[in-house]
Amino acid sequence: MENVSLTRYSEITEKNKREIVLLRGSGCKWRRCSFCDYHLDFSPDEDSNYALNQEVLRHVTGKYKRLEVINSGSFVDLDARTLRLIMDICMQKAITEIHFECHWMHRNDVPQLRSTFAAHGIHANIKIGVETFDTIYRETILHKGIDESSPEKIAAGFDEVCLLFGLEGQTAASMRHDIETGLVNFRRVCVNIMVENTTKIKPCPAVIEVFMNTLYPLYRDNERIDILLENTDFGVG
Ligand code: SF4
């Protein structure tokens, strides 16, 4: 059995209470986002991934009836046994809502996942990392790999969106526009603040200060917005 750091299991106890697990899959198939090094958390060894995931999922209690699964990529990168185990745990623990992450490139796999869980009475929410609705910035600087500019079209198959703030060039107006666009098109918005990692994209302290002084107070209490000040989303697809 793999040794599991408890950081792979956590609870969100403020808004949208839920348990959250960081599982390991075969790895993000995009891997090109310039700000991300989370995709390094993967293994091609399915048995080893399943053993690790089994151990992490053992911590789930079902106390909030809601579970978020993240895996530094997309749900399609998880092995079939892990997906089956997630389903079994949801049923055993009476979890009625599950959250998965998914990169744009796998959007056509979403309906099947939704219907598989729905067949067992579990509602699947799918989160996409868009980071910003400024297409040029997103695709030329962040290399996000979303070949669609329309927020409505991007949102069509998804429920929740992740945004990434604290980057050079962002302003109060641009970040506010991203949040408002997210709120119009998605059920929930998750704001991540960039933190230093091994990539060349660095957090911009001046932009973070602008966010904290102008937008954080405005949106902090909005029930549809999660604000993760330490970018703990592990690189949502
Ligand atoms: S942010 Fe998500 S999609 Fe982009 S490289 Fe990282 S894990 Fe892959």
Short mmCIF file of C-alpha atoms and ligand atoms in Angstrom, two decimals:
data_model
loop_
_atom_site.label_atom_id
_atom_site.label_comp_id
_atom_site.label_asym_id
_atom_site.label_seq_id
_atom_site.Cartn_x
_atom_site.Cartn_y
_atom_site.Cartn_z
CA MET A 1 0.00 0.00 0.00
CA GLU A 2 1.31 3.44 -0.87
CA ASN A 3 2.11 5.93 1.83
CA VAL A 4 -0.49 8.69 1.52
CA SER A 5 0.08 12.23 2.57
CA LEU A 6 -3.06 13.58 4.20
CA THR A 7 -2.83 16.59 1.89
CA ARG A 8 -4.56 14.34 -0.63
CA TYR A 9 -7.67 14.45 1.53
CA SER A 10 -9.18 17.67 2.78
CA GLU A 11 -12.46 19.32 3.69
CA ILE A 12 -13.83 22.63 2.50
CA THR A 13 -15.79 23.89 5.46
CA GLU A 14 -16.82 27.39 4.45
CA LYS A 15 -19.02 27.79 1.38
CA ASN A 16 -20.21 24.80 -0.60
CA LYS A 17 -19.08 22.37 2.10
CA ARG A 18 -17.49 19.26 0.69
CA GLU A 19 -14.79 16.68 1.07
CA ILE A 20 -12.03 16.91 -1.51
CA VAL A 21 -9.56 14.27 -2.65
CA LEU A 22 -6.50 14.63 -4.82
CA LEU A 23 -6.19 11.35 -6.70
CA ARG A 24 -3.56 10.24 -9.19
CA GLY A 25 -4.21 9.27 -12.77
CA SER A 26 -2.24 8.59 -15.92
CA GLY A 27 -1.53 12.30 -16.30
CA CYS A 28 -2.97 15.34 -17.99
CA LYS A 29 -3.03 14.82 -21.75
CA TRP A 30 -2.65 18.53 -22.46
CA ARG A 31 0.26 19.37 -20.18
CA ARG A 32 1.04 22.62 -21.96
CA CYS A 33 -0.43 25.28 -19.67
CA SER A 34 2.50 27.60 -19.08
CA PHE A 35 1.66 28.27 -15.41
CA CYS A 36 1.12 24.66 -14.35
CA ASP A 37 3.39 22.06 -12.87
CA TYR A 38 0.66 20.07 -11.15
CA HIS A 39 0.49 17.75 -14.12
CA LEU A 40 3.73 16.19 -12.84
CA ASP A 41 1.57 14.30 -10.31
CA PHE A 42 0.87 11.21 -12.41
CA SER A 43 1.97 7.65 -12.98
CA PRO A 44 1.63 5.35 -15.98
CA ASP A 45 1.30 2.47 -13.49
CA GLU A 46 -2.43 1.83 -13.14
CA ASP A 47 -2.08 -0.60 -10.24
CA SER A 48 -0.01 1.85 -8.27
CA ASN A 49 -2.47 4.66 -8.98
CA TYR A 50 -5.38 2.50 -7.88
CA ALA A 51 -3.59 1.51 -4.66
CA LEU A 52 -2.90 5.16 -3.84
CA ASN A 53 -6.42 6.25 -4.75
CA GLN A 54 -7.95 3.47 -2.67
CA GLU A 55 -6.03 4.66 0.35
CA VAL A 56 -7.01 8.31 -0.20
CA LEU A 57 -10.68 7.47 -0.75
CA ARG A 58 -10.69 5.49 2.49
CA HIS A 59 -10.78 8.86 4.32
CA VAL A 60 -14.08 9.93 2.73
CA THR A 61 -16.92 9.93 5.25
CA GLY A 62 -19.77 11.43 3.23
CA LYS A 63 -20.41 13.98 6.00
CA TYR A 64 -21.37 16.73 3.55
CA LYS A 65 -23.03 14.47 0.96
CA ARG A 66 -20.72 16.13 -1.54
CA LEU A 67 -17.32 15.02 -2.81
CA GLU A 68 -14.86 16.79 -5.10
CA VAL A 69 -12.34 14.68 -6.99
CA ILE A 70 -9.30 16.34 -8.48
CA ASN A 71 -6.42 14.59 -10.17
CA SER A 72 -4.11 17.18 -11.76
CA GLY A 73 -5.73 16.65 -15.11
CA SER A 74 -9.15 15.37 -16.15
CA PHE A 75 -11.43 12.62 -14.90
CA VAL A 76 -10.64 10.67 -18.08
CA ASP A 77 -7.10 10.19 -16.76
CA LEU A 78 -8.37 8.11 -13.83
CA ASP A 79 -8.36 4.34 -14.23
CA ALA A 80 -11.64 2.43 -14.46
CA ARG A 81 -11.25 0.76 -11.05
CA THR A 82 -10.78 4.13 -9.36
CA LEU A 83 -13.91 5.50 -11.06
CA ARG A 84 -15.84 2.43 -9.98
CA LEU A 85 -14.58 2.84 -6.41
CA ILE A 86 -15.62 6.50 -6.37
CA MET A 87 -19.09 5.45 -7.47
CA ASP A 88 -19.26 2.71 -4.81
CA ILE A 89 -18.17 5.10 -2.07
CA CYS A 90 -20.78 7.66 -3.16
CA MET A 91 -23.46 5.01 -2.89
CA GLN A 92 -22.20 3.62 0.44
CA LYS A 93 -21.84 7.07 2.02
CA ALA A 94 -25.03 8.55 0.50
CA ILE A 95 -23.06 11.18 -1.42
CA THR A 96 -25.43 12.79 -3.89
CA GLU A 97 -23.14 15.30 -5.59
CA ILE A 98 -19.74 14.73 -7.08
CA HIS A 99 -17.39 17.24 -8.69
CA PHE A 100 -14.79 16.31 -11.30
CA GLU A 101 -12.40 18.39 -13.37
CA CYS A 102 -12.01 18.21 -17.12
CA HIS A 103 -9.93 19.91 -19.79
CA TRP A 104 -11.73 21.32 -22.82
CA MET A 105 -10.19 18.61 -25.04
CA HIS A 106 -12.23 15.94 -23.20
CA ARG A 107 -15.57 17.77 -23.24
CA ASN A 108 -17.20 15.07 -25.37
CA ASP A 109 -16.59 12.54 -22.58
CA VAL A 110 -18.65 14.54 -20.10
CA PRO A 111 -22.19 13.36 -21.05
CA GLN A 112 -21.27 9.70 -20.54
CA LEU A 113 -19.79 10.41 -17.11
CA ARG A 114 -22.86 12.42 -16.13
CA SER A 115 -25.25 9.66 -17.17
CA THR A 116 -23.22 6.93 -15.47
CA PHE A 117 -23.40 8.75 -12.14
CA ALA A 118 -26.99 9.92 -12.70
CA ALA A 119 -28.04 6.29 -13.15
CA HIS A 120 -27.09 5.84 -9.48
CA GLY A 121 -28.76 9.03 -8.30
CA ILE A 122 -25.54 11.05 -8.14
CA HIS A 123 -25.35 14.47 -9.73
CA ALA A 124 -21.98 15.12 -11.42
CA ASN A 125 -20.67 18.68 -11.59
CA ILE A 126 -17.88 19.23 -14.06
CA LYS A 127 -15.32 21.98 -13.63
CA ILE A 128 -13.19 23.44 -16.41
CA GLY A 129 -10.11 25.60 -15.94
CA VAL A 130 -10.52 28.61 -18.24
CA GLU A 131 -8.32 30.97 -16.18
CA THR A 132 -9.49 34.04 -18.14
CA PHE A 133 -12.06 34.79 -20.84
CA ASP A 134 -9.49 37.02 -22.57
CA THR A 135 -8.83 34.56 -25.38
CA ILE A 136 -5.60 36.12 -26.63
CA TYR A 137 -4.06 36.23 -23.18
CA ARG A 138 -5.31 32.76 -22.39
CA GLU A 139 -4.02 31.12 -25.52
CA THR A 140 -0.84 33.07 -26.29
CA ILE A 141 0.50 33.44 -22.75
CA LEU A 142 -1.16 30.70 -20.72
CA HIS A 143 -1.41 28.13 -23.57
CA LYS A 144 -4.63 26.79 -22.13
CA GLY A 145 -5.71 24.89 -25.22
CA ILE A 146 -9.30 26.12 -25.53
CA ASP A 147 -9.95 26.85 -29.18
CA GLU A 148 -13.22 28.66 -28.53
CA SER A 149 -13.72 32.32 -27.57
CA SER A 150 -17.40 32.38 -26.71
CA PRO A 151 -17.95 31.99 -22.94
CA GLU A 152 -21.42 30.56 -23.65
CA LYS A 153 -19.98 27.87 -25.91
CA ILE A 154 -17.19 27.04 -23.50
CA ALA A 155 -19.70 26.75 -20.67
CA ALA A 156 -22.13 24.56 -22.61
CA GLY A 157 -20.92 21.23 -21.26
CA PHE A 158 -19.62 22.42 -17.90
CA ASP A 159 -21.00 23.56 -14.55
CA GLU A 160 -18.11 25.32 -12.86
CA VAL A 161 -15.17 27.42 -13.98
CA CYS A 162 -11.73 28.06 -12.54
CA LEU A 163 -10.08 31.44 -13.02
CA LEU A 164 -6.45 32.28 -12.35
CA PHE A 165 -5.57 35.73 -10.99
CA GLY A 166 -2.39 37.41 -9.88
CA LEU A 167 -0.70 37.37 -13.28
CA GLU A 168 1.18 40.20 -14.92
CA GLY A 169 -1.06 42.36 -17.10
CA GLN A 170 -4.29 41.62 -15.24
CA THR A 171 -6.21 44.59 -13.87
CA ALA A 172 -9.15 45.12 -11.52
CA ALA A 173 -11.36 45.59 -14.60
CA SER A 174 -10.11 42.47 -16.38
CA MET A 175 -10.48 40.28 -13.29
CA ARG A 176 -13.91 41.67 -12.54
CA HIS A 177 -14.96 40.98 -16.11
CA ASP A 178 -13.74 37.39 -15.79
CA ILE A 179 -15.67 36.85 -12.57
CA GLU A 180 -18.87 38.41 -13.92
CA THR A 181 -18.60 36.40 -17.14
CA GLY A 182 -18.10 33.27 -15.08
CA LEU A 183 -21.15 34.03 -12.95
CA VAL A 184 -23.34 34.56 -15.99
CA ASN A 185 -22.32 31.35 -17.70
CA PHE A 186 -21.53 28.85 -14.94
CA ARG A 187 -23.19 27.71 -11.72
CA ARG A 188 -20.04 28.35 -9.73
CA VAL A 189 -16.78 30.26 -10.11
CA CYS A 190 -13.53 29.29 -8.44
CA VAL A 191 -10.84 31.96 -8.27
CA ASN A 192 -7.28 30.76 -7.77
CA ILE A 193 -4.49 33.17 -6.93
CA MET A 194 -1.21 32.35 -8.63
CA VAL A 195 1.56 31.15 -6.35
CA GLU A 196 5.23 30.61 -7.14
CA ASN A 197 5.92 27.21 -8.69
CA THR A 198 8.54 25.70 -10.98
CA THR A 199 7.20 27.32 -14.18
CA LYS A 200 8.36 30.58 -15.74
CA ILE A 201 5.01 32.24 -15.00
CA LYS A 202 5.39 34.16 -11.77
CA PRO A 203 2.79 35.67 -9.48
CA CYS A 204 2.58 39.45 -9.79
CA PRO A 205 2.38 40.99 -6.28
CA ALA A 206 0.93 44.27 -7.58
CA VAL A 207 -1.96 42.45 -9.31
CA ILE A 208 -2.59 40.32 -6.23
CA GLU A 209 -2.73 43.49 -4.15
CA VAL A 210 -5.24 45.01 -6.55
CA PHE A 211 -7.36 41.87 -6.32
CA MET A 212 -7.22 41.78 -2.52
CA ASN A 213 -8.04 45.46 -2.14
CA THR A 214 -10.76 45.84 -4.72
CA LEU A 215 -12.34 42.51 -5.69
CA TYR A 216 -11.87 40.23 -2.71
CA PRO A 217 -14.10 42.38 -0.46
CA LEU A 218 -16.72 42.53 -3.22
CA TYR A 219 -16.94 38.79 -3.85
CA ARG A 220 -15.75 37.22 -0.60
CA ASP A 221 -19.26 36.50 0.65
CA ASN A 222 -20.78 35.47 -2.68
CA GLU A 223 -22.05 31.93 -2.19
CA ARG A 224 -21.35 31.03 -5.82
CA ILE A 225 -17.68 31.97 -5.67
CA ASP A 226 -14.81 30.09 -4.06
CA ILE A 227 -11.63 32.11 -3.64
CA LEU A 228 -8.53 29.99 -3.07
CA LEU A 229 -5.77 32.32 -1.98
CA GLU A 230 -3.10 29.66 -2.21
CA ASN A 231 -4.04 28.15 -5.57
CA THR A 232 -4.94 24.78 -4.16
CA ASP A 233 -6.84 23.61 -7.19
CA PHE A 234 -3.94 21.41 -8.29
CA GLY A 235 -4.33 22.51 -11.89
CA VAL A 236 -7.90 22.03 -12.92
CA GLY A 237 -8.25 20.81 -16.47
S1 SF4 B 1 -3.65 23.33 -15.76
FE1 SF4 B 1 -4.75 21.41 -16.01
S2 SF4 B 1 -4.92 21.18 -18.25
FE2 SF4 B 1 -3.30 22.67 -17.89
S3 SF4 B 1 -1.41 21.44 -17.89
FE3 SF4 B 1 -2.10 21.68 -15.74
S4 SF4 B 1 -3.28 19.84 -15.34
FE4 SF4 B 1 -3.11 20.02 -17.58
#
